[in-house]
Amino acid sequence: MDHMPDPLQPVLGGDEPFDATEFEVESRAELDALLAKHTLAGLVVLGLRLDRDPPDMSGVDVHDTLFVGCEFSGPDVETDLIRRGAHVVPPLDGLPYATHPAVLYTPEDLAAGFDGAGFAGMYDTAVYDHFVAHGGAVPDIREALAQRLHDAGIDNALGKALAAWAKAHGQEGAVGIMGGHAAPRGSSAYRMAASLAQRLAGQGRLIVTGGGPGVMEAANLGAYFASRTQEDLSAAIDALAEAPHFLDHEPYTAAALSVRAAFPLPDLDLAGRLQHGGLALPTWLYGHEPANLFAGQIGKYFSNAVREDSILRLARGGIVFAPGWAGTVQEIFQAATKTFYATDGPSGAYVFLGVEHWTALPVAELLRPLLARSPHGDQSGLIVVTDSLDEATAALIRS
C-alpha cells in the first residue's frame, strides 16, 4: 500500500499533545520526554513511528515495556529491546491500516485519497477492499488478530476522547440517534434528524451515531452545524440533496466534501470536534456504505457487534429512533434490554421520531409493557412518540 497517502500519521504518533493516560505513550513528544528520564519501564508505547528519526533507547530502562504496533528502524532494534526485557507486538506487514491506532479517525483520515483517485482511492475504501479480500466477517487467523488489535486501539482511543468531552462538558449523558441508512438526503426524516441534532449539540449534548449514511449522516451533520444557524443547515442539506443516494458513491462523497469546504470549522480541540460533528462508530462490515464525513471523531471498527454495543452503552442521555426498519428495530430491543436490566446505569428517554412510521410499525406499543416490568421499576414512561422537535428536545434535555 505504499501508493496510498498516509492519513494516519497522527494515529501513528504524530503531533498529538500529551494526554492523561499515565501508563500509555501515544506521541513522539511524550516518548521523548520520558526518554530524557531514561526509563520506560512498565509503560505501554502505542503505534509510534520509531523508524522516523529513530530515538536512542540504548541507555533506557525498558523492563516490562510493551511496544504495540510501533514501527522500528530495523529488526536489530526490536531484538535489543526484547533482550533487555521489553515485549514487542509489531505491526503486521501488508496491511492498509494501523494495528493499534492511538487516536480516533477524522473525516480527513477516511477521505484521504479522494481528491486524486476518487472513491476507489480513498483510505476508507482501501481498508474495506482489504477487509473483503481477507474473508470479510470471517477473516483468516492472521487478519483476525490484526483486526482485533486495531479495534482494541479504537476502544482505548474512544475512552480518551470521552474523557476529554467529560472534562469540557461534564457528565451529561450522550444522545444516540439511530434510523434508516437509506433515508435520502433532503427527505423529511433526514431534515428532522439533522435539526434535532443541531439543537442538542448546541445545548452541549454529545451526539452519537452508527456512522452510516441516511439518518446517521443527518445527525452528525446537524451536530457539525452546532454553532451555525438553521438557515445554514438547511442550505447544506439542499446542497447535499443534489446527490441524495449513498449507492452513488462518487457524487455522494463529493457532495459531502463540498459542503465541508463551504462551511469549514475553525481549529478545535478534541472536545470541540466532538461537539461540532459528534461521535460516529461505523464498521467496515458495512463498508459498501460511503464514510460519514460530518462526524467530529470516528471510531471505525471491524467488529460490528462491538461497535453496536458501544453505541448503546454510551447513549445514556437518551436515544432517538428516527424512521427505520430491521436494523433500527434490532437496535431498539438491544437498547431495551440494557434499560430493562439497568446494565449501564439509568437510561434517558426513548424518542420515536415520526408518528406515522412508528404507528404503522408499532414497536413502542410492544416496548411499553416490557419496560413496565423492569426489576428497577416501571421504565415505560421513558417512551415518547412524536413529530415535534420541541417535544423531542425537551424529553432528551430532561434525561
Short mmCIF file of C-alpha atoms in Angstrom, two decimals:
data_model
loop_
_atom_site.label_atom_id
_atom_site.label_comp_id
_atom_site.label_asym_id
_atom_site.label_seq_id
_atom_site.Cartn_x
_atom_site.Cartn_y
_atom_site.Cartn_z
CA MET A 1 0.00 0.00 0.00
CA ASP A 2 2.97 2.33 -0.50
CA HIS A 3 0.99 4.25 -3.12
CA MET A 4 -1.63 5.25 -0.56
CA PRO A 5 -1.41 8.57 1.27
CA ASP A 6 -0.51 8.43 4.94
CA PRO A 7 -3.64 9.79 6.67
CA LEU A 8 -2.76 8.03 9.89
CA GLN A 9 0.35 9.98 10.80
CA PRO A 10 -1.50 11.45 13.80
CA VAL A 11 -2.77 7.95 14.67
CA LEU A 12 0.76 6.62 14.45
CA GLY A 13 2.11 9.10 16.94
CA GLY A 14 2.23 12.47 15.23
CA ASP A 15 1.99 15.82 16.96
CA GLU A 16 -0.74 14.85 19.40
CA PRO A 17 -0.44 16.56 22.81
CA PHE A 18 0.25 14.64 25.99
CA ASP A 19 -2.85 13.09 27.46
CA ALA A 20 -3.91 11.95 30.89
CA THR A 21 -3.20 8.24 30.34
CA GLU A 22 -0.41 7.75 32.82
CA PHE A 23 0.83 4.38 31.58
CA GLU A 24 0.34 4.87 27.82
CA VAL A 25 2.75 6.67 25.50
CA GLU A 26 0.98 7.79 22.34
CA SER A 27 3.02 10.63 20.86
CA ARG A 28 6.64 11.19 19.97
CA ALA A 29 6.77 14.26 22.20
CA GLU A 30 5.60 12.21 25.18
CA LEU A 31 8.13 9.49 24.38
CA ASP A 32 11.00 11.98 24.12
CA ALA A 33 10.10 13.49 27.50
CA LEU A 34 10.23 10.03 29.08
CA LEU A 35 13.47 9.09 27.32
CA ALA A 36 15.09 12.10 28.98
CA LYS A 37 14.31 10.37 32.28
CA HIS A 38 15.95 7.16 30.98
CA THR A 39 13.02 4.87 31.76
CA LEU A 40 10.01 3.41 30.01
CA ALA A 41 9.71 0.55 32.50
CA GLY A 42 6.20 -0.85 32.79
CA LEU A 43 4.72 1.53 30.21
CA VAL A 44 2.83 0.80 27.01
CA VAL A 45 4.05 2.52 23.84
CA LEU A 46 1.28 2.61 21.26
CA GLY A 47 1.60 2.85 17.49
CA LEU A 48 4.59 5.19 17.21
CA ARG A 49 6.64 5.63 14.04
CA LEU A 50 10.03 5.00 15.60
CA ASP A 51 11.53 4.39 12.18
CA ARG A 52 11.40 8.15 11.57
CA ASP A 53 14.23 9.98 13.32
CA PRO A 54 14.88 6.85 15.42
CA PRO A 55 15.29 7.62 19.14
CA ASP A 56 18.30 6.33 21.07
CA MET A 57 16.92 3.84 23.60
CA SER A 58 20.21 2.11 24.33
CA GLY A 59 20.52 3.50 27.86
CA VAL A 60 16.82 3.44 28.71
CA ASP A 61 15.23 1.00 31.15
CA VAL A 62 12.67 -0.96 29.09
CA HIS A 63 11.94 -3.73 31.58
CA ASP A 64 8.30 -4.84 31.08
CA THR A 65 7.69 -2.10 28.50
CA LEU A 66 5.08 -3.13 25.93
CA PHE A 67 5.53 -1.78 22.39
CA VAL A 68 2.31 -2.32 20.40
CA GLY A 69 2.06 -1.57 16.70
CA CYS A 70 5.25 0.52 16.63
CA GLU A 71 7.45 0.83 13.54
CA PHE A 72 11.18 0.39 14.22
CA SER A 73 14.16 1.21 12.03
CA GLY A 74 15.15 -2.44 11.83
CA PRO A 75 14.82 -5.91 13.41
CA ASP A 76 18.00 -5.39 15.41
CA VAL A 77 16.28 -2.63 17.40
CA GLU A 78 13.35 -4.93 18.25
CA THR A 79 15.75 -7.74 19.20
CA ASP A 80 17.72 -5.45 21.51
CA LEU A 81 14.55 -4.24 23.25
CA ILE A 82 13.34 -7.80 23.81
CA ARG A 83 16.73 -8.86 25.17
CA ARG A 84 16.53 -6.02 27.69
CA GLY A 85 13.11 -7.06 28.98
CA ALA A 86 10.60 -5.36 26.68
CA HIS A 87 7.69 -7.01 24.90
CA VAL A 88 7.08 -6.16 21.26
CA VAL A 89 3.83 -6.70 19.35
CA PRO A 90 4.84 -5.42 15.91
CA PRO A 91 2.50 -4.16 13.20
CA LEU A 92 1.82 -6.82 10.60
CA ASP A 93 3.17 -6.24 7.11
CA GLY A 94 0.91 -5.65 4.13
CA LEU A 95 -1.97 -4.00 5.98
CA PRO A 96 -3.53 -0.72 4.84
CA TYR A 97 -4.50 0.16 8.43
CA ALA A 98 -2.67 0.66 11.72
CA THR A 99 -2.80 -2.34 14.03
CA HIS A 100 -3.06 -0.15 17.10
CA PRO A 101 -4.39 3.35 16.40
CA ALA A 102 -3.77 5.72 19.28
CA VAL A 103 -6.48 8.26 18.40
CA LEU A 104 -9.83 8.11 16.64
CA TYR A 105 -10.19 8.75 12.92
CA THR A 106 -11.25 12.06 11.42
CA PRO A 107 -13.21 12.61 8.20
CA GLU A 108 -9.95 13.76 6.62
CA ASP A 109 -8.34 10.41 7.50
CA LEU A 110 -11.09 8.34 5.92
CA ALA A 111 -11.44 10.55 2.83
CA ALA A 112 -7.68 10.75 2.15
CA GLY A 113 -7.04 9.91 -1.49
CA PHE A 114 -10.42 11.01 -2.83
CA ASP A 115 -9.10 14.18 -4.45
CA GLY A 116 -6.59 12.29 -6.56
CA ALA A 117 -8.23 8.94 -7.18
CA GLY A 118 -11.92 9.28 -6.35
CA PHE A 119 -13.93 6.95 -4.15
CA ALA A 120 -11.90 3.90 -5.16
CA GLY A 121 -8.71 5.61 -4.00
CA MET A 122 -9.90 6.66 -0.55
CA TYR A 123 -8.22 5.29 2.54
CA ASP A 124 -11.63 4.08 3.78
CA THR A 125 -12.26 2.19 0.55
CA ALA A 126 -8.79 0.63 0.54
CA VAL A 127 -9.36 -0.77 4.04
CA TYR A 128 -12.78 -2.10 3.06
CA ASP A 129 -11.39 -3.77 -0.07
CA HIS A 130 -8.70 -5.39 2.07
CA PHE A 131 -11.35 -6.49 4.60
CA VAL A 132 -13.42 -8.17 1.87
CA ALA A 133 -10.39 -9.79 0.25
CA HIS A 134 -9.40 -11.37 3.56
CA GLY A 135 -12.71 -13.03 4.36
CA GLY A 136 -14.96 -10.18 5.47
CA ALA A 137 -16.76 -11.21 8.66
CA VAL A 138 -14.82 -14.50 8.79
CA PRO A 139 -11.17 -13.49 8.33
CA ASP A 140 -8.20 -15.81 8.41
CA ILE A 141 -6.34 -16.02 11.71
CA ARG A 142 -3.61 -13.53 10.79
CA GLU A 143 -6.13 -10.95 9.65
CA ALA A 144 -8.38 -11.64 12.66
CA LEU A 145 -5.53 -10.88 15.07
CA ALA A 146 -4.67 -7.66 13.24
CA GLN A 147 -8.31 -6.54 13.24
CA ARG A 148 -8.71 -7.22 16.94
CA LEU A 149 -5.57 -5.26 17.73
CA HIS A 150 -6.94 -2.37 15.66
CA ASP A 151 -10.31 -2.47 17.43
CA ALA A 152 -8.63 -2.61 20.84
CA GLY A 153 -6.81 0.57 19.85
CA ILE A 154 -10.10 2.20 18.87
CA ASP A 155 -11.61 1.17 22.23
CA ASN A 156 -8.70 2.80 24.01
CA ALA A 157 -8.83 5.96 21.90
CA LEU A 158 -12.58 6.19 22.43
CA GLY A 159 -12.10 6.19 26.18
CA LYS A 160 -9.66 9.09 25.94
CA ALA A 161 -11.97 11.06 23.64
CA LEU A 162 -14.89 10.63 26.03
CA ALA A 163 -12.69 11.71 28.95
CA ALA A 164 -11.82 14.89 27.05
CA TRP A 165 -15.52 15.51 26.41
CA ALA A 166 -16.45 14.97 30.05
CA LYS A 167 -13.70 17.32 31.21
CA ALA A 168 -15.04 20.07 28.96
CA HIS A 169 -18.79 19.44 29.17
CA GLY A 170 -19.43 17.47 32.33
CA GLN A 171 -21.11 14.12 32.81
CA GLU A 172 -24.35 14.76 30.89
CA GLY A 173 -25.25 11.60 29.00
CA ALA A 174 -24.62 11.33 25.29
CA VAL A 175 -27.63 11.10 22.97
CA GLY A 176 -27.75 8.32 20.40
CA ILE A 177 -29.51 9.00 17.10
CA MET A 178 -30.47 5.97 15.03
CA GLY A 179 -32.60 5.32 11.99
CA GLY A 180 -32.70 4.17 8.41
CA HIS A 181 -29.43 4.19 6.47
CA ALA A 182 -31.35 4.58 3.21
CA ALA A 183 -33.14 7.85 4.08
CA PRO A 184 -32.24 10.15 1.15
CA ARG A 185 -30.58 13.45 1.77
CA GLY A 186 -33.26 16.12 1.79
CA SER A 187 -36.05 13.79 2.92
CA SER A 188 -38.25 14.75 5.87
CA ALA A 189 -36.64 12.09 8.10
CA TYR A 190 -33.18 13.39 7.18
CA ARG A 191 -34.11 17.02 7.89
CA MET A 192 -35.79 16.20 11.21
CA ALA A 193 -32.79 14.22 12.46
CA ALA A 194 -30.37 16.97 11.41
CA SER A 195 -32.43 19.72 13.04
CA LEU A 196 -32.82 17.80 16.29
CA ALA A 197 -29.11 17.02 16.45
CA GLN A 198 -28.25 20.67 15.81
CA ARG A 199 -30.43 21.69 18.76
CA LEU A 200 -29.00 19.06 21.10
CA ALA A 201 -25.38 19.71 20.14
CA GLY A 202 -25.97 23.42 20.56
CA GLN A 203 -27.07 22.71 24.13
CA GLY A 204 -23.94 20.77 24.93
CA ARG A 205 -25.05 17.20 24.32
CA LEU A 206 -22.74 14.74 22.61
CA ILE A 207 -24.37 13.20 19.54
CA VAL A 208 -23.52 9.54 18.92
CA THR A 209 -24.43 7.66 15.73
CA GLY A 210 -23.56 4.46 13.92
CA GLY A 211 -21.58 6.47 11.39
CA GLY A 212 -23.50 5.41 8.30
CA PRO A 213 -25.49 7.33 5.71
CA GLY A 214 -29.14 8.37 5.91
CA VAL A 215 -30.39 9.39 9.34
CA MET A 216 -26.96 8.79 10.86
CA GLU A 217 -25.27 11.22 8.49
CA ALA A 218 -28.07 13.71 9.11
CA ALA A 219 -27.45 13.58 12.86
CA ASN A 220 -23.71 14.14 12.54
CA LEU A 221 -24.39 16.90 10.01
CA GLY A 222 -26.70 18.63 12.48
CA ALA A 223 -24.02 18.48 15.16
CA TYR A 224 -21.45 19.79 12.67
CA PHE A 225 -23.64 22.91 12.42
CA ALA A 226 -23.98 23.24 16.22
CA SER A 227 -22.66 26.83 16.17
CA ARG A 228 -24.34 27.90 12.93
CA THR A 229 -27.87 28.94 12.05
CA GLN A 230 -30.78 26.75 10.99
CA GLU A 231 -30.63 28.56 7.65
CA ASP A 232 -27.03 27.40 7.15
CA LEU A 233 -28.03 23.83 7.97
CA SER A 234 -30.95 23.97 5.55
CA ALA A 235 -28.69 25.31 2.80
CA ALA A 236 -26.21 22.50 3.42
CA ILE A 237 -28.96 19.87 3.21
CA ASP A 238 -30.21 21.40 -0.04
CA ALA A 239 -26.69 21.12 -1.47
CA LEU A 240 -26.30 17.54 -0.28
CA ALA A 241 -29.68 16.63 -1.78
CA GLU A 242 -28.13 17.07 -5.22
CA ALA A 243 -26.56 13.65 -4.52
CA PRO A 244 -29.26 12.04 -2.39
CA HIS A 245 -28.47 8.31 -2.53
CA PHE A 246 -25.44 6.72 -0.88
CA LEU A 247 -25.16 3.97 -3.51
CA ASP A 248 -23.92 6.67 -5.89
CA HIS A 249 -20.60 6.63 -4.08
CA GLU A 250 -18.66 9.18 -6.11
CA PRO A 251 -21.15 12.09 -6.21
CA TYR A 252 -22.35 11.30 -2.68
CA THR A 253 -18.85 11.65 -1.25
CA ALA A 254 -18.01 14.66 -3.42
CA ALA A 255 -21.11 16.49 -2.19
CA ALA A 256 -20.14 15.91 1.45
CA LEU A 257 -16.63 17.22 0.90
CA SER A 258 -18.02 20.22 -0.97
CA VAL A 259 -20.33 21.11 1.92
CA ARG A 260 -17.48 20.79 4.40
CA ALA A 261 -15.43 23.15 2.25
CA ALA A 262 -18.31 25.64 2.00
CA PHE A 263 -18.91 25.57 5.77
CA PRO A 264 -15.47 25.00 7.30
CA LEU A 265 -14.93 24.59 11.01
CA PRO A 266 -12.34 26.62 12.91
CA ASP A 267 -9.42 24.89 14.59
CA LEU A 268 -10.92 22.97 17.51
CA ASP A 269 -9.58 20.85 20.33
CA LEU A 270 -10.79 17.28 20.78
CA ALA A 271 -13.86 18.24 22.81
CA GLY A 272 -14.70 20.95 20.28
CA ARG A 273 -14.52 18.48 17.41
CA LEU A 274 -16.85 16.15 19.29
CA GLN A 275 -19.37 18.97 19.79
CA HIS A 276 -19.15 20.00 16.13
CA GLY A 277 -19.99 16.74 14.43
CA GLY A 278 -20.46 14.38 17.32
CA LEU A 279 -19.11 10.87 17.54
CA ALA A 280 -19.64 8.20 14.87
CA LEU A 281 -18.99 4.50 15.40
CA PRO A 282 -19.23 2.79 12.00
CA THR A 283 -17.93 -0.60 10.85
CA TRP A 284 -16.14 -1.93 7.82
CA LEU A 285 -18.67 -4.79 7.86
CA TYR A 286 -20.89 -2.23 6.11
CA GLY A 287 -18.01 -0.71 4.22
CA HIS A 288 -20.01 -0.60 0.98
CA GLU A 289 -21.66 2.47 2.50
CA PRO A 290 -19.68 5.69 1.98
CA ALA A 291 -17.97 7.16 5.02
CA ASN A 292 -19.99 9.65 7.04
CA LEU A 293 -17.81 12.74 6.69
CA PHE A 294 -19.54 15.08 9.15
CA ALA A 295 -18.68 13.39 12.45
CA GLY A 296 -16.14 15.18 14.60
CA GLN A 297 -14.45 11.93 15.61
CA ILE A 298 -14.89 8.48 14.11
CA GLY A 299 -14.28 5.20 15.89
CA LYS A 300 -14.41 2.83 12.94
CA TYR A 301 -14.38 -0.84 13.89
CA PHE A 302 -14.03 -4.13 12.09
CA SER A 303 -16.30 -5.81 14.66
CA ASN A 304 -19.92 -4.83 14.16
CA ALA A 305 -21.00 -6.40 17.46
CA VAL A 306 -18.52 -4.34 19.49
CA ARG A 307 -19.49 -1.10 17.77
CA GLU A 308 -23.24 -1.69 18.19
CA ASP A 309 -22.87 -2.37 21.89
CA SER A 310 -20.62 0.68 22.29
CA ILE A 311 -23.21 3.00 20.73
CA LEU A 312 -25.96 1.80 23.05
CA ARG A 313 -23.69 1.75 26.09
CA LEU A 314 -22.72 5.38 25.51
CA ALA A 315 -26.20 6.72 24.79
CA ARG A 316 -27.26 7.05 28.43
CA GLY A 317 -28.72 10.52 27.85
CA GLY A 318 -31.43 9.09 25.63
CA ILE A 319 -31.86 7.59 22.18
CA VAL A 320 -33.69 8.96 19.17
CA PHE A 321 -35.14 6.37 16.80
CA ALA A 322 -35.91 8.06 13.50
CA PRO A 323 -37.83 6.02 10.92
CA GLY A 324 -36.03 2.80 10.09
CA TRP A 325 -36.65 -0.88 9.58
CA ALA A 326 -34.98 -4.14 10.58
CA GLY A 327 -31.62 -2.73 11.70
CA THR A 328 -33.25 0.05 13.70
CA VAL A 329 -35.76 -2.35 15.30
CA GLN A 330 -32.89 -4.62 16.32
CA GLU A 331 -31.15 -1.68 17.98
CA ILE A 332 -34.36 -0.69 19.78
CA PHE A 333 -34.58 -4.04 21.54
CA GLN A 334 -30.85 -4.20 22.23
CA ALA A 335 -31.23 -0.84 23.96
CA ALA A 336 -34.36 -2.01 25.76
CA THR A 337 -32.50 -4.95 27.25
CA LYS A 338 -29.92 -2.59 28.73
CA THR A 339 -32.65 -0.33 30.13
CA PHE A 340 -34.69 -3.25 31.49
CA TYR A 341 -31.74 -4.58 33.49
CA ALA A 342 -30.08 -1.15 34.05
CA THR A 343 -26.94 -2.77 32.64
CA ASP A 344 -25.17 0.56 32.15
CA GLY A 345 -26.98 2.62 34.74
CA PRO A 346 -30.06 4.84 34.41
CA SER A 347 -31.46 5.36 30.93
CA GLY A 348 -32.60 8.50 29.17
CA ALA A 349 -35.69 8.92 27.02
CA TYR A 350 -36.60 6.72 24.07
CA VAL A 351 -37.76 9.22 21.46
CA PHE A 352 -39.51 7.70 18.46
CA LEU A 353 -39.41 10.45 15.85
CA GLY A 354 -42.17 10.11 13.25
CA VAL A 355 -45.65 9.22 14.49
CA GLU A 356 -46.88 7.81 11.19
CA HIS A 357 -43.94 5.45 10.81
CA TRP A 358 -44.00 4.19 14.40
CA THR A 359 -47.77 3.76 14.32
CA ALA A 360 -47.53 1.54 11.25
CA LEU A 361 -44.59 -0.28 12.88
CA PRO A 362 -45.87 -0.38 16.49
CA VAL A 363 -42.59 -1.13 18.25
CA ALA A 364 -43.28 1.39 21.02
CA GLU A 365 -46.53 -0.37 21.93
CA LEU A 366 -44.63 -3.62 22.42
CA LEU A 367 -41.89 -1.86 24.35
CA ARG A 368 -44.15 -0.23 26.95
CA PRO A 369 -45.32 -3.42 28.73
CA LEU A 370 -41.79 -4.78 28.60
CA LEU A 371 -40.18 -1.74 30.23
CA ALA A 372 -43.06 -1.51 32.73
CA ARG A 373 -41.88 -4.83 34.18
CA SER A 374 -38.25 -3.80 34.71
CA PRO A 375 -36.87 -5.07 38.04
CA HIS A 376 -35.65 -1.50 38.58
CA GLY A 377 -39.15 -0.05 38.42
CA ASP A 378 -41.54 0.97 35.68
CA GLN A 379 -39.46 2.40 32.82
CA SER A 380 -42.31 2.74 30.32
CA GLY A 381 -42.53 6.49 30.92
CA LEU A 382 -39.25 6.90 29.05
CA ILE A 383 -41.04 6.31 25.73
CA VAL A 384 -42.01 9.37 23.68
CA VAL A 385 -43.54 9.10 20.19
CA THR A 386 -43.67 12.47 18.46
CA ASP A 387 -43.37 14.58 15.34
CA SER A 388 -42.42 17.62 17.40
CA LEU A 389 -38.78 18.64 17.63
CA ASP A 390 -39.66 20.75 20.67
CA GLU A 391 -41.14 17.75 22.47
CA ALA A 392 -38.22 15.54 21.48
CA THR A 393 -35.68 18.09 22.64
CA ALA A 394 -37.45 18.61 25.96
CA ALA A 395 -37.58 14.86 26.65
CA LEU A 396 -33.87 14.46 25.93
CA ILE A 397 -32.66 17.53 27.79
CA ARG A 398 -34.66 16.30 30.77
CA SER A 399 -32.80 12.99 30.64
#
